[in-house]
PDB file of C-alpha atoms in Angstrom:
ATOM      1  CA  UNK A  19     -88.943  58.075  -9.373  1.00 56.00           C
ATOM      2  CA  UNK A  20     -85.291  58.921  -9.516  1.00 80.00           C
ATOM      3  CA  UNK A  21     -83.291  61.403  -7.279  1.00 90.00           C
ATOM      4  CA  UNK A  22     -79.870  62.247  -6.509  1.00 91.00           C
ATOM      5  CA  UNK A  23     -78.548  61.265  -2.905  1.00 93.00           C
ATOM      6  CA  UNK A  24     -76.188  63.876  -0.761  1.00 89.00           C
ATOM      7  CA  UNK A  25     -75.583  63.744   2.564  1.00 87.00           C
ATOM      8  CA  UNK A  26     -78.509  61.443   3.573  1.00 89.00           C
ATOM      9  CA  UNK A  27     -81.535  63.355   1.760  1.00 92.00           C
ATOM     10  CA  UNK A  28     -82.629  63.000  -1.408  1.00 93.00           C
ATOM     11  CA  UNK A  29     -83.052  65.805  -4.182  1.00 92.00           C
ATOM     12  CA  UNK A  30     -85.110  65.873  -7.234  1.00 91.00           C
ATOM     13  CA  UNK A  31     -84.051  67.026 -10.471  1.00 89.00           C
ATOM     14  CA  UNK A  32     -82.616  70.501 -11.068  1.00 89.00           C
ATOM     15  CA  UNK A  33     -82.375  70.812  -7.581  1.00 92.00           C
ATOM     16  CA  UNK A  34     -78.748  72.764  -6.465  1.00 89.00           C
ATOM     17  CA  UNK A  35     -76.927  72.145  -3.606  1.00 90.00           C
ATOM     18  CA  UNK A  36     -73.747  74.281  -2.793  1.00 85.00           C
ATOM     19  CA  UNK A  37     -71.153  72.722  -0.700  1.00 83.00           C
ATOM     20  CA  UNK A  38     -68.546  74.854   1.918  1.00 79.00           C
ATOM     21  CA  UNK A  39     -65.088  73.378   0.908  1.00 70.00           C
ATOM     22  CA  UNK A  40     -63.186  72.831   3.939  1.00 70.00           C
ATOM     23  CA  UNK A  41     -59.927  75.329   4.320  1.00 67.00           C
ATOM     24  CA  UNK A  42     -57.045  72.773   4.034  1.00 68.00           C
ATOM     25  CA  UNK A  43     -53.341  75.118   4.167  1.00 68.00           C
ATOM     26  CA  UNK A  44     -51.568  72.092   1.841  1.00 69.00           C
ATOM     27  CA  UNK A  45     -54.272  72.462  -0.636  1.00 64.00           C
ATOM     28  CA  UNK A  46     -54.561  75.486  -2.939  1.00 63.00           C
ATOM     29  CA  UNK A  47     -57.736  76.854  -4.467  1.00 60.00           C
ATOM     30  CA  UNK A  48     -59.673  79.357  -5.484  1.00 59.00           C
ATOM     31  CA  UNK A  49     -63.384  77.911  -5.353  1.00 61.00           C
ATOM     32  CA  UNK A  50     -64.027  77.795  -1.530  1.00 68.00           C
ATOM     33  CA  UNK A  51     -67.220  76.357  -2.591  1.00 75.00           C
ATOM     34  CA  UNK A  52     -69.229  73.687  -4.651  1.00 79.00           C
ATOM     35  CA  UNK A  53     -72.138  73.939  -6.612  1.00 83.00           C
ATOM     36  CA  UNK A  54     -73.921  70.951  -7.766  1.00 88.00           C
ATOM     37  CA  UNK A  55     -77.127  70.145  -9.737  1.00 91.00           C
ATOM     38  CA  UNK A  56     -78.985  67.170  -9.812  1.00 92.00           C
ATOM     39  CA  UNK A  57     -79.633  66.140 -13.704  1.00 92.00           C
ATOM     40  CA  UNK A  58     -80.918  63.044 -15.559  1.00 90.00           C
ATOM     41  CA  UNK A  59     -78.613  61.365 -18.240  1.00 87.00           C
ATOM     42  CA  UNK A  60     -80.772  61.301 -20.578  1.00 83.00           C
ATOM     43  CA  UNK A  61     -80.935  57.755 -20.958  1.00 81.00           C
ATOM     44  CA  UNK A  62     -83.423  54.828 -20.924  1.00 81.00           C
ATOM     45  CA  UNK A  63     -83.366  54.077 -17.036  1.00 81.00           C
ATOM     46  CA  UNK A  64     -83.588  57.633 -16.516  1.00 81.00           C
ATOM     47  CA  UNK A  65     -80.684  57.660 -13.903  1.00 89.00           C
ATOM     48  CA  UNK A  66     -79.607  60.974 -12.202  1.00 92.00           C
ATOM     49  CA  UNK A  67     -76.219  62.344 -11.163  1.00 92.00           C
ATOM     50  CA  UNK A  68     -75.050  65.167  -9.390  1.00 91.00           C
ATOM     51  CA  UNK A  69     -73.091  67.755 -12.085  1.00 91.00           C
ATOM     52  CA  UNK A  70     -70.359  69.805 -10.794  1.00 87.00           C
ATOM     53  CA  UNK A  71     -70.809  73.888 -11.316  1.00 84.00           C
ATOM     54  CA  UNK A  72     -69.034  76.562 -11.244  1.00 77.00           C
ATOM     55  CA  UNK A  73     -70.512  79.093  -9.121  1.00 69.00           C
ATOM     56  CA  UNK A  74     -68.722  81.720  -9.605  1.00 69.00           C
ATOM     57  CA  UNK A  75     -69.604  82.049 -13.680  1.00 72.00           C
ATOM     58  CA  UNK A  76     -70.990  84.689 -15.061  1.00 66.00           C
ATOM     59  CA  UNK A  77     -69.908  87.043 -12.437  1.00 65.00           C
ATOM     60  CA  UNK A  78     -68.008  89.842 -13.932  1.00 66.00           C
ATOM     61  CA  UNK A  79     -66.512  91.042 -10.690  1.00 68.00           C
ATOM     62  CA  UNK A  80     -65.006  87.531 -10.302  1.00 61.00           C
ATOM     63  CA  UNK A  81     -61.556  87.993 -12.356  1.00 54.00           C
TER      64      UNK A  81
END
């Protein structure tokens, strides 16, 4: 079986992880966080990959 590596463990697919982005003062941003999904791509060898998120979509409160 396949999985997607992060920080050591591994995660099967469709499994999210949501990462704290580190508060940097020369770096602006407005997504203090990560959300990422493990996915396959699909292809022959079946290989997975973590796909970036945005967590904050869908929220009608966000803008």
């Amino acid at each position: 079986m396949r999985f997607c590596f992060f920080s050591g463990l591994a995660y099967s697919a469709g499994a999210l992880v949501t990462v704290e982005v580190p508060v940097r003062p020369d770096v602006v941003t407005d997504r203090p966080r990560r959300l990422m999904r493990c996915v396959s791509d699909g292809g022959p060898d079946g290989l997975f990959y973590w796909l970036d998120l945005d967590p904050d979509a869908g929220d009608p409160f966000r803008n």
